[in-house]
Amino acid sequence: MQQLSGMDASFIYNETPRAHMAGSGVSIYDPSTAPDGRVTFKGILDHIERRLHEARMFRQRLVRVPLDLDHPYWIEDPDFDLEFHVRHIALPKPGDWRQFCIQVARLISRPLDLDRPLWEFYVVEGLDHVEGVPEGAFALVTKVHHAAIDGMSGMEMTSAIHDDTPNAAPPAEADAPWQPERIPSDTELLARASFNLALRPMQASRLMAQAMPQFSRMQDQLLRRSIKPPPTTIPRTRWSGSVTAHRVFDAIRLDLDELRRIKATVPGATVNDVVLTTVGGGLRRYLLAKDELPTDPLIAMAPISVRSEGERGAAGNLVSGMLTTLGTDVADPRERLVVVREATHESKEFANAVGARTLLDFADLMPGGLMGLGALTSARLSLANQMRPVFNTTVTNMPGPRHRLYMAGAELVAMYGAGMIVEGMGLIHPVMSYCGDLTISFTSCREMLPDPAFYADCLRAAFRELADATSTE
């Protein structure tokens, strides 16, 4: 048994019927590189089964402490059933991008079963008329609960099911055979909880002793104005209220070299700054078309990994975050990039001063039962419609592989993300890179964003506008 951290457990406690806490990924494959130029569902099942030992989360399920008096535990699921987790569907003809996005949205709208390992794979066939994708391609839509992984640790699962060549031999079996675990009784879990709760005051004292010098330094830096606090004027938008249980999904695909060219035109800018500027431009276009653009700029939360070198294979979430402007109040795209670059630099300095890892440790002290009750109460009373937003959207960057990958011999040709939305924040932009491409995806509530294809067009237009504004020709 392995206990979840406070941060990981918070994704369990905060799950509601309208906002479940699963992140998703979308991978598209060309089967022509596989033996005989085809891939079968049975072959994919066999491929994954041979690699289950490569990622610890494949066969681990949750066990919750009664009344959530302490954080849950992972155990090796004695009832693991691979065919429950890997499923098979197909698009009807013609099999175009719009059909695929609608199907992805339906799949990610469904919550995961919290009594089984917290992941599902959907093999989707029939992608015959998707631009930039070979005819006969298939996709793998993955759903994984955020309690199990963050963006960085999620690459463990990606690595587990992919090979570097189409004809790679199956990996060697793990030295120790897999052993399921007995599900502990409520009495055992409560006994563990009693012991952990007795230690909680000492843990709090230790963390406070670590944090006080950091908070003191941060206060001194704020007084000397060597760092700036995060933005506090957060405008309300159509994405700031209560979400429904229904999702939309779409994405755009960009040339990574073009993003690098653009970022080089502004000293100190990064590829992530270019992405944030593109998202800001897309949001500006969309809200202008709806006559809803606020005077104040929209604010994005950008997750920051605090995973050390020694924790690269660690389970769960080791992330903090920073708040930064998206420059939606700036009409000129190059000027917007300058504003975003300055804002992200200031936000990173503030996050470093606060001590993001220390704040993450404080999550272990959170009372789980009260957190869950608070989340359900907020959802039932639609408090998000009354409270000021903390930020407007999330833009999360997940660097992907730089070399070609293969699954069951089929070449991976494109990768996209599909994130989770919550009460008060109904729009997320996962960003992924792979072999010279960068994709900006978005997930939203169907009521908040009824026209996802139009918003995707806004993002494309914003990127073209930024590229033109930074062109030297």
Short mmCIF file of C-alpha atoms in Angstrom, two decimals:
data_model
loop_
_atom_site.label_atom_id
_atom_site.label_comp_id
_atom_site.label_asym_id
_atom_site.label_seq_id
_atom_site.Cartn_x
_atom_site.Cartn_y
_atom_site.Cartn_z
CA MET A 1 0.00 0.00 0.00
CA GLN A 2 1.13 3.51 -0.84
CA GLN A 3 -0.65 6.58 0.51
CA LEU A 4 -1.50 9.48 -1.80
CA SER A 5 -0.03 12.88 -1.09
CA GLY A 6 -2.36 15.70 -0.07
CA MET A 7 -2.13 17.23 -3.54
CA ASP A 8 -2.97 13.94 -5.28
CA ALA A 9 -5.82 13.24 -2.86
CA SER A 10 -7.30 16.70 -3.44
CA PHE A 11 -8.26 15.64 -6.98
CA ILE A 12 -10.35 12.83 -5.47
CA TYR A 13 -12.00 15.04 -2.87
CA ASN A 14 -12.79 17.82 -5.35
CA GLU A 15 -14.43 15.59 -7.93
CA THR A 16 -18.11 16.38 -8.52
CA PRO A 17 -20.68 14.96 -10.97
CA ARG A 18 -20.15 17.99 -13.23
CA ALA A 19 -16.39 18.28 -12.85
CA HIS A 20 -14.55 14.99 -12.73
CA MET A 21 -10.79 15.09 -12.40
CA ALA A 22 -9.47 13.08 -15.35
CA GLY A 23 -6.98 14.39 -17.85
CA SER A 24 -6.90 12.96 -21.34
CA GLY A 25 -4.60 12.55 -24.29
CA VAL A 26 -5.23 11.94 -27.98
CA SER A 27 -2.69 10.12 -30.12
CA ILE A 28 -3.12 9.39 -33.84
CA TYR A 29 -1.32 6.51 -35.57
CA ASP A 30 -0.45 5.44 -39.09
CA PRO A 31 -0.84 1.63 -39.24
CA SER A 32 1.01 1.32 -42.56
CA THR A 33 4.33 0.97 -40.69
CA ALA A 34 3.11 -2.08 -38.74
CA PRO A 35 3.77 -5.65 -39.87
CA ASP A 36 1.47 -6.41 -42.83
CA GLY A 37 0.44 -2.73 -42.78
CA ARG A 38 -2.39 -3.26 -40.31
CA VAL A 39 -3.05 -3.21 -36.58
CA THR A 40 -5.84 -5.20 -34.91
CA PHE A 41 -7.57 -4.47 -31.63
CA LYS A 42 -6.44 -7.87 -30.35
CA GLY A 43 -2.89 -6.92 -31.27
CA ILE A 44 -3.18 -3.66 -29.31
CA LEU A 45 -4.52 -5.53 -26.28
CA ASP A 46 -1.59 -7.95 -26.44
CA HIS A 47 0.85 -5.05 -26.91
CA ILE A 48 -0.43 -3.27 -23.79
CA GLU A 49 -0.65 -6.45 -21.70
CA ARG A 50 3.05 -7.15 -22.27
CA ARG A 51 3.87 -3.67 -20.92
CA LEU A 52 1.69 -3.44 -17.84
CA HIS A 53 4.71 -3.78 -15.56
CA GLU A 54 6.32 -0.73 -17.19
CA ALA A 55 4.01 1.78 -15.44
CA ARG A 56 2.96 1.29 -11.81
CA MET A 57 -0.45 2.98 -12.26
CA PHE A 58 -1.79 0.43 -14.77
CA ARG A 59 -2.84 -2.06 -12.09
CA GLN A 60 -3.22 0.18 -9.02
CA ARG A 61 -6.61 1.17 -7.65
CA LEU A 62 -7.73 3.48 -4.84
CA VAL A 63 -8.82 2.49 -1.38
CA ARG A 64 -10.48 5.33 0.52
CA VAL A 65 -10.43 5.77 4.27
CA PRO A 66 -13.95 5.85 5.80
CA LEU A 67 -15.34 9.40 5.95
CA ASP A 68 -12.11 10.54 4.21
CA LEU A 69 -10.52 10.93 7.63
CA ASP A 70 -7.12 10.46 5.99
CA HIS A 71 -5.79 10.42 2.45
CA PRO A 72 -6.51 7.33 0.28
CA TYR A 73 -4.08 4.54 -0.58
CA TRP A 74 -2.98 2.85 -3.77
CA ILE A 75 -3.09 -0.94 -3.82
CA GLU A 76 -2.40 -3.50 -6.55
CA ASP A 77 -5.93 -4.29 -7.75
CA PRO A 78 -6.84 -7.95 -7.09
CA ASP A 79 -9.66 -7.69 -9.68
CA PHE A 80 -7.69 -6.05 -12.51
CA ASP A 81 -9.35 -6.59 -15.91
CA LEU A 82 -7.47 -5.27 -18.94
CA GLU A 83 -10.44 -5.54 -21.30
CA PHE A 84 -12.46 -3.23 -19.03
CA HIS A 85 -9.84 -0.51 -19.47
CA VAL A 86 -9.10 -0.86 -23.21
CA ARG A 87 -12.13 -0.32 -25.45
CA HIS A 88 -12.79 -0.23 -29.19
CA ILE A 89 -15.04 2.03 -31.31
CA ALA A 90 -15.08 3.37 -34.87
CA LEU A 91 -16.19 6.58 -36.55
CA PRO A 92 -18.89 6.33 -39.20
CA LYS A 93 -17.93 7.52 -42.66
CA PRO A 94 -16.53 9.89 -43.76
CA GLY A 95 -14.42 9.91 -40.55
CA ASP A 96 -13.38 13.59 -40.54
CA TRP A 97 -11.84 15.82 -37.87
CA ARG A 98 -15.15 17.30 -36.73
CA GLN A 99 -16.63 13.85 -36.13
CA PHE A 100 -13.52 12.85 -34.24
CA CYS A 101 -13.60 15.93 -31.98
CA ILE A 102 -17.25 15.26 -31.14
CA GLN A 103 -16.44 11.67 -30.25
CA VAL A 104 -13.47 12.71 -28.09
CA ALA A 105 -15.70 15.21 -26.28
CA ARG A 106 -18.23 12.50 -25.51
CA LEU A 107 -15.57 10.15 -24.19
CA ILE A 108 -13.97 12.70 -21.89
CA SER A 109 -17.38 13.75 -20.55
CA ARG A 110 -17.74 10.42 -18.75
CA PRO A 111 -16.20 10.02 -15.27
CA LEU A 112 -13.84 7.19 -14.42
CA ASP A 113 -14.88 4.40 -12.07
CA LEU A 114 -13.12 5.23 -8.78
CA ASP A 115 -13.30 1.56 -7.69
CA ARG A 116 -10.99 0.44 -10.51
CA PRO A 117 -7.54 1.54 -11.72
CA LEU A 118 -8.04 5.15 -12.77
CA TRP A 119 -7.46 4.98 -16.52
CA GLU A 120 -9.19 4.02 -19.76
CA PHE A 121 -7.97 3.67 -23.36
CA TYR A 122 -10.30 4.00 -26.35
CA VAL A 123 -9.07 2.75 -29.73
CA VAL A 124 -10.91 4.82 -32.34
CA GLU A 125 -10.80 3.56 -35.93
CA GLY A 126 -12.01 5.19 -39.14
CA LEU A 127 -10.02 8.45 -39.29
CA ASP A 128 -10.15 8.42 -43.09
CA HIS A 129 -10.62 12.11 -43.91
CA VAL A 130 -8.51 14.05 -41.39
CA GLU A 131 -6.16 16.63 -42.90
CA GLY A 132 -2.50 15.81 -42.35
CA VAL A 133 -3.28 12.24 -41.27
CA PRO A 134 -2.92 9.16 -43.54
CA GLU A 135 -6.16 7.51 -44.63
CA GLY A 136 -6.94 4.49 -42.49
CA ALA A 137 -5.36 6.01 -39.38
CA PHE A 138 -6.64 5.20 -35.91
CA ALA A 139 -6.45 7.07 -32.63
CA LEU A 140 -5.91 6.21 -28.98
CA VAL A 141 -7.88 8.39 -26.56
CA THR A 142 -6.47 8.01 -23.06
CA LYS A 143 -8.22 9.04 -19.84
CA VAL A 144 -6.22 9.12 -16.59
CA HIS A 145 -7.29 10.53 -13.25
CA HIS A 146 -5.25 13.52 -12.10
CA ALA A 147 -4.81 11.86 -8.71
CA ALA A 148 -2.52 9.37 -10.44
CA ILE A 149 -0.36 11.57 -12.65
CA ASP A 150 0.67 15.08 -13.57
CA GLY A 151 1.89 16.14 -17.00
CA MET A 152 5.45 15.00 -16.37
CA SER A 153 4.75 11.68 -14.64
CA GLY A 154 2.16 10.97 -17.33
CA MET A 155 5.02 10.42 -19.75
CA GLU A 156 5.68 7.17 -17.86
CA MET A 157 2.51 5.73 -19.38
CA THR A 158 3.40 7.11 -22.82
CA SER A 159 6.84 5.48 -22.64
CA ALA A 160 5.37 2.20 -21.45
CA ILE A 161 3.18 1.60 -24.51
CA HIS A 162 5.53 2.95 -27.19
CA ASP A 163 8.69 1.72 -28.87
CA ASP A 164 11.44 3.54 -30.75
CA THR A 165 11.12 1.33 -33.83
CA PRO A 166 8.15 -0.38 -35.52
CA ASN A 167 9.70 -3.83 -35.10
CA ALA A 168 10.89 -3.56 -31.49
CA ALA A 169 10.85 -6.73 -29.41
CA PRO A 170 8.50 -6.79 -26.41
CA PRO A 171 10.18 -5.55 -23.21
CA ALA A 172 11.56 -8.06 -20.78
CA GLU A 173 9.21 -9.04 -18.00
CA ALA A 174 9.79 -7.45 -14.61
CA ASP A 175 12.13 -9.47 -12.36
CA ALA A 176 9.49 -9.84 -9.65
CA PRO A 177 6.12 -11.19 -10.80
CA TRP A 178 3.16 -8.90 -10.22
CA GLN A 179 1.32 -9.58 -7.00
CA PRO A 180 -2.19 -8.25 -6.30
CA GLU A 181 -2.96 -6.99 -2.81
CA ARG A 182 -5.77 -7.72 -0.41
CA ILE A 183 -8.22 -4.84 -0.01
CA PRO A 184 -7.74 -3.60 3.57
CA SER A 185 -10.68 -3.49 5.95
CA ASP A 186 -12.21 -0.29 7.26
CA THR A 187 -10.78 -1.11 10.69
CA GLU A 188 -7.23 -1.28 9.30
CA LEU A 189 -7.67 1.99 7.40
CA LEU A 190 -9.05 3.79 10.45
CA ALA A 191 -6.14 2.52 12.56
CA ARG A 192 -3.68 3.94 10.04
CA ALA A 193 -5.63 7.20 9.97
CA SER A 194 -5.48 7.50 13.77
CA PHE A 195 -1.70 7.09 13.72
CA ASN A 196 -1.25 9.62 10.89
CA LEU A 197 -3.54 12.18 12.50
CA ALA A 198 -1.56 11.95 15.74
CA LEU A 199 1.56 12.94 13.79
CA ARG A 200 -0.15 15.81 11.96
CA PRO A 201 0.69 18.58 14.53
CA MET A 202 4.38 17.71 14.35
CA GLN A 203 4.28 17.76 10.54
CA ALA A 204 2.57 21.16 10.61
CA SER A 205 5.20 22.55 12.98
CA ARG A 206 8.03 21.28 10.80
CA LEU A 207 6.51 22.75 7.65
CA MET A 208 5.88 26.10 9.33
CA ALA A 209 9.51 26.19 10.46
CA GLN A 210 10.60 25.61 6.87
CA ALA A 211 8.13 28.08 5.39
CA MET A 212 8.54 31.08 7.70
CA PRO A 213 12.01 32.11 6.41
CA GLN A 214 10.72 31.84 2.81
CA PHE A 215 7.64 33.94 3.57
CA SER A 216 9.83 36.49 5.35
CA ARG A 217 12.16 36.75 2.34
CA MET A 218 9.16 37.06 0.03
CA GLN A 219 7.71 39.89 2.14
CA ASP A 220 11.04 41.69 2.08
CA GLN A 221 11.27 41.33 -1.71
CA LEU A 222 7.72 42.66 -2.11
CA LEU A 223 8.54 45.69 0.04
CA ARG A 224 11.70 46.35 -1.98
CA ARG A 225 9.67 45.77 -5.16
CA SER A 226 12.22 43.29 -6.47
CA ILE A 227 9.30 40.96 -7.19
CA LYS A 228 5.71 41.71 -8.14
CA PRO A 229 2.64 39.93 -6.74
CA PRO A 230 0.32 38.06 -9.12
CA PRO A 231 -2.47 40.01 -10.84
CA THR A 232 -5.55 40.53 -8.66
CA THR A 233 -7.96 42.12 -11.14
CA ILE A 234 -9.42 39.02 -12.77
CA PRO A 235 -12.32 39.76 -15.14
CA ARG A 236 -15.37 37.52 -15.33
CA THR A 237 -15.98 35.78 -18.66
CA ARG A 238 -18.39 33.18 -19.99
CA TRP A 239 -15.99 30.53 -18.56
CA SER A 240 -16.12 31.85 -14.97
CA GLY A 241 -19.35 30.20 -13.82
CA SER A 242 -20.66 26.74 -13.04
CA VAL A 243 -19.85 24.04 -15.59
CA THR A 244 -22.10 21.26 -16.86
CA ALA A 245 -21.08 17.62 -17.22
CA HIS A 246 -20.77 17.93 -21.03
CA ARG A 247 -17.55 18.79 -22.86
CA VAL A 248 -16.25 20.08 -26.19
CA PHE A 249 -12.80 19.47 -27.66
CA ASP A 250 -10.78 20.80 -30.59
CA ALA A 251 -7.15 21.59 -31.39
CA ILE A 252 -4.75 23.26 -33.79
CA ARG A 253 -1.38 21.98 -34.99
CA LEU A 254 1.59 24.35 -35.45
CA ASP A 255 5.16 24.17 -36.73
CA LEU A 256 7.54 24.27 -33.76
CA ASP A 257 10.31 25.88 -35.83
CA GLU A 258 7.96 28.78 -36.61
CA LEU A 259 7.28 29.26 -32.90
CA ARG A 260 11.03 29.33 -32.27
CA ARG A 261 11.47 31.95 -34.99
CA ILE A 262 8.76 34.11 -33.44
CA LYS A 263 10.17 33.89 -29.91
CA ALA A 264 13.61 34.93 -31.18
CA THR A 265 12.17 38.30 -32.28
CA VAL A 266 11.59 39.35 -28.64
CA PRO A 267 14.67 39.15 -26.37
CA GLY A 268 14.16 36.72 -23.51
CA ALA A 269 10.93 35.27 -24.87
CA THR A 270 10.29 31.51 -24.78
CA VAL A 271 8.22 29.14 -26.89
CA ASN A 272 5.74 29.06 -24.00
CA ASP A 273 5.44 32.86 -24.21
CA VAL A 274 4.54 32.51 -27.90
CA VAL A 275 1.91 29.90 -26.99
CA LEU A 276 0.41 32.15 -24.29
CA THR A 277 0.36 35.06 -26.74
CA THR A 278 -1.42 32.90 -29.32
CA VAL A 279 -4.01 31.82 -26.76
CA GLY A 280 -4.46 35.46 -25.73
CA GLY A 281 -4.97 36.46 -29.35
CA GLY A 282 -7.45 33.64 -29.91
CA LEU A 283 -9.46 34.58 -26.83
CA ARG A 284 -9.44 38.24 -27.85
CA ARG A 285 -10.80 37.37 -31.31
CA TYR A 286 -13.46 35.05 -29.91
CA LEU A 287 -14.71 37.46 -27.25
CA LEU A 288 -14.69 40.41 -29.64
CA ALA A 289 -16.90 38.40 -31.98
CA LYS A 290 -19.30 37.82 -29.08
CA ASP A 291 -19.06 41.46 -27.92
CA GLU A 292 -17.80 40.17 -24.54
CA LEU A 293 -14.15 41.28 -24.39
CA PRO A 294 -13.37 42.64 -20.87
CA THR A 295 -11.33 45.81 -20.44
CA ASP A 296 -8.90 44.06 -18.09
CA PRO A 297 -6.68 41.32 -19.55
CA LEU A 298 -7.58 37.67 -19.05
CA ILE A 299 -5.29 35.78 -16.68
CA ALA A 300 -3.94 32.27 -17.24
CA MET A 301 -2.65 29.77 -14.73
CA ALA A 302 0.43 27.95 -16.03
CA PRO A 303 1.48 24.83 -14.06
CA ILE A 304 5.15 24.64 -13.02
CA SER A 305 6.80 21.29 -12.32
CA VAL A 306 8.69 21.11 -9.01
CA ARG A 307 9.85 17.57 -9.79
CA SER A 308 13.53 17.11 -9.03
CA GLU A 309 15.91 14.92 -11.03
CA GLY A 310 15.52 12.16 -8.45
CA GLU A 311 11.74 12.27 -8.72
CA ARG A 312 11.34 11.88 -12.48
CA GLY A 313 9.73 8.47 -12.05
CA ALA A 314 7.72 9.40 -8.98
CA ALA A 315 3.98 8.94 -8.99
CA GLY A 316 1.38 11.64 -8.69
CA ASN A 317 1.49 15.42 -8.87
CA LEU A 318 4.58 17.47 -8.17
CA VAL A 319 3.43 20.77 -9.65
CA SER A 320 2.78 24.31 -8.55
CA GLY A 321 1.63 27.16 -10.77
CA MET A 322 2.02 30.77 -11.77
CA LEU A 323 -0.49 33.39 -12.89
CA THR A 324 0.24 35.52 -15.94
CA THR A 325 -1.58 37.89 -18.26
CA LEU A 326 -2.62 36.74 -21.72
CA GLY A 327 -2.52 40.28 -23.11
CA THR A 328 -6.11 40.17 -24.35
CA ASP A 329 -6.27 43.96 -23.85
CA VAL A 330 -3.45 44.48 -26.37
CA ALA A 331 -4.46 44.67 -30.03
CA ASP A 332 -0.98 44.50 -31.60
CA PRO A 333 0.23 40.85 -31.57
CA ARG A 334 3.96 41.64 -31.25
CA GLU A 335 3.30 44.09 -28.43
CA ARG A 336 1.18 41.38 -26.79
CA LEU A 337 4.16 39.01 -26.94
CA VAL A 338 6.35 41.63 -25.22
CA VAL A 339 3.73 42.08 -22.47
CA VAL A 340 3.35 38.32 -21.97
CA ARG A 341 7.11 37.79 -21.87
CA GLU A 342 7.51 40.42 -19.14
CA ALA A 343 4.59 39.00 -17.16
CA THR A 344 5.82 35.39 -17.23
CA HIS A 345 9.28 36.53 -16.11
CA GLU A 346 7.76 38.34 -13.12
CA SER A 347 5.47 35.41 -12.31
CA LYS A 348 8.35 32.93 -12.26
CA GLU A 349 10.31 35.19 -9.89
CA PHE A 350 7.33 35.40 -7.56
CA ALA A 351 6.79 31.62 -7.64
CA ASN A 352 10.47 31.08 -6.78
CA ALA A 353 10.23 33.54 -3.90
CA VAL A 354 7.13 31.87 -2.44
CA GLY A 355 8.75 28.44 -2.48
CA ALA A 356 6.38 26.36 -4.59
CA ARG A 357 7.57 23.02 -3.19
CA THR A 358 6.89 24.12 0.39
CA LEU A 359 3.33 25.11 -0.52
CA LEU A 360 2.90 21.70 -2.13
CA ASP A 361 3.93 20.02 1.14
CA PHE A 362 1.24 21.94 3.02
CA ALA A 363 -1.37 20.08 0.96
CA ASP A 364 -0.62 16.96 3.03
CA LEU A 365 -2.24 18.69 6.01
CA MET A 366 -5.57 19.36 4.29
CA PRO A 367 -8.62 17.62 5.82
CA GLY A 368 -9.98 15.44 3.02
CA GLY A 369 -13.56 15.07 4.23
CA LEU A 370 -14.03 18.82 4.58
CA MET A 371 -12.49 19.44 1.16
CA GLY A 372 -14.91 17.01 -0.48
CA LEU A 373 -17.88 18.50 1.35
CA GLY A 374 -16.79 21.98 0.29
CA ALA A 375 -16.49 20.99 -3.36
CA LEU A 376 -19.93 19.35 -3.44
CA THR A 377 -21.54 22.27 -1.61
CA SER A 378 -19.97 24.77 -3.99
CA ALA A 379 -21.21 22.78 -7.00
CA ARG A 380 -24.75 22.32 -5.67
CA LEU A 381 -25.11 26.01 -4.75
CA SER A 382 -23.41 27.18 -7.98
CA LEU A 383 -21.10 29.39 -5.93
CA ALA A 384 -18.83 29.86 -8.95
CA ASN A 385 -21.51 32.14 -10.40
CA GLN A 386 -21.16 34.45 -7.41
CA MET A 387 -17.46 34.38 -6.55
CA ARG A 388 -14.64 36.33 -8.19
CA PRO A 389 -12.57 34.13 -10.52
CA VAL A 390 -9.06 33.23 -9.43
CA PHE A 391 -7.95 32.97 -13.07
CA ASN A 392 -9.67 32.66 -16.44
CA THR A 393 -8.08 29.63 -18.07
CA THR A 394 -5.24 27.14 -17.71
CA VAL A 395 -2.46 26.78 -20.28
CA THR A 396 -0.40 23.70 -19.45
CA ASN A 397 2.69 22.82 -21.49
CA MET A 398 3.73 19.15 -21.67
CA PRO A 399 6.92 18.59 -23.71
CA GLY A 400 6.65 15.40 -25.68
CA PRO A 401 9.15 13.06 -27.37
CA ARG A 402 11.56 14.48 -29.94
CA HIS A 403 11.92 11.21 -31.85
CA ARG A 404 9.38 9.02 -33.64
CA LEU A 405 7.41 6.55 -31.53
CA TYR A 406 5.47 3.42 -32.47
CA MET A 407 2.68 1.43 -30.83
CA ALA A 408 2.12 -2.15 -32.00
CA GLY A 409 4.22 -1.15 -35.04
CA ALA A 410 2.03 1.83 -35.99
CA GLU A 411 3.76 5.20 -36.20
CA LEU A 412 2.59 7.94 -33.86
CA VAL A 413 1.92 10.94 -36.12
CA ALA A 414 0.22 13.48 -33.82
CA MET A 415 -0.36 14.12 -30.11
CA TYR A 416 -3.00 16.30 -28.43
CA GLY A 417 -4.13 16.92 -24.87
CA ALA A 418 -7.63 17.15 -23.40
CA GLY A 419 -7.70 18.64 -19.92
CA MET A 420 -10.13 18.84 -17.03
CA ILE A 421 -12.28 21.86 -16.24
CA VAL A 422 -13.69 22.84 -12.85
CA GLU A 423 -16.30 25.11 -11.32
CA GLY A 424 -15.32 28.71 -12.11
CA MET A 425 -12.73 27.74 -14.74
CA GLY A 426 -14.46 26.24 -17.76
CA LEU A 427 -11.63 26.40 -20.33
CA ILE A 428 -8.25 24.67 -20.41
CA HIS A 429 -5.53 24.62 -23.09
CA PRO A 430 -3.19 21.58 -23.00
CA VAL A 431 -0.09 22.15 -25.14
CA MET A 432 2.01 19.25 -26.44
CA SER A 433 5.09 19.00 -28.66
CA TYR A 434 6.20 16.02 -30.73
CA CYS A 435 8.81 15.72 -33.47
CA GLY A 436 8.74 19.30 -34.73
CA ASP A 437 5.00 19.88 -34.19
CA LEU A 438 3.27 21.72 -31.38
CA THR A 439 -0.43 21.33 -30.71
CA ILE A 440 -2.70 23.66 -28.76
CA SER A 441 -5.84 21.82 -27.71
CA PHE A 442 -8.72 23.04 -25.62
CA THR A 443 -11.46 21.51 -23.54
CA SER A 444 -14.50 23.41 -22.35
CA CYS A 445 -18.08 23.07 -21.17
CA ARG A 446 -20.52 22.67 -24.07
CA GLU A 447 -22.77 25.41 -22.68
CA MET A 448 -19.88 27.85 -22.31
CA LEU A 449 -18.28 27.16 -25.70
CA PRO A 450 -21.00 25.96 -28.09
CA ASP A 451 -18.88 26.65 -31.19
CA PRO A 452 -15.46 24.99 -30.63
CA ALA A 453 -14.59 24.96 -34.35
CA PHE A 454 -14.94 28.75 -34.43
CA TYR A 455 -12.66 29.15 -31.42
CA ALA A 456 -10.11 26.86 -33.12
CA ASP A 457 -10.26 29.19 -36.15
CA CYS A 458 -9.64 32.13 -33.80
CA LEU A 459 -6.49 30.45 -32.46
CA ARG A 460 -5.21 29.75 -35.98
CA ALA A 461 -5.88 33.35 -37.04
CA ALA A 462 -4.15 34.69 -33.93
CA PHE A 463 -1.06 32.61 -34.66
CA ARG A 464 -0.94 33.72 -38.31
CA GLU A 465 -1.33 37.32 -37.17
CA LEU A 466 1.55 36.95 -34.70
CA ALA A 467 3.72 35.26 -37.32
CA ASP A 468 3.08 38.09 -39.78
CA ALA A 469 3.73 40.77 -37.17
CA THR A 470 7.15 39.27 -36.32
CA SER A 471 8.19 38.52 -39.88
CA THR A 472 11.37 40.22 -41.12
CA GLU A 473 10.31 40.02 -44.75
#
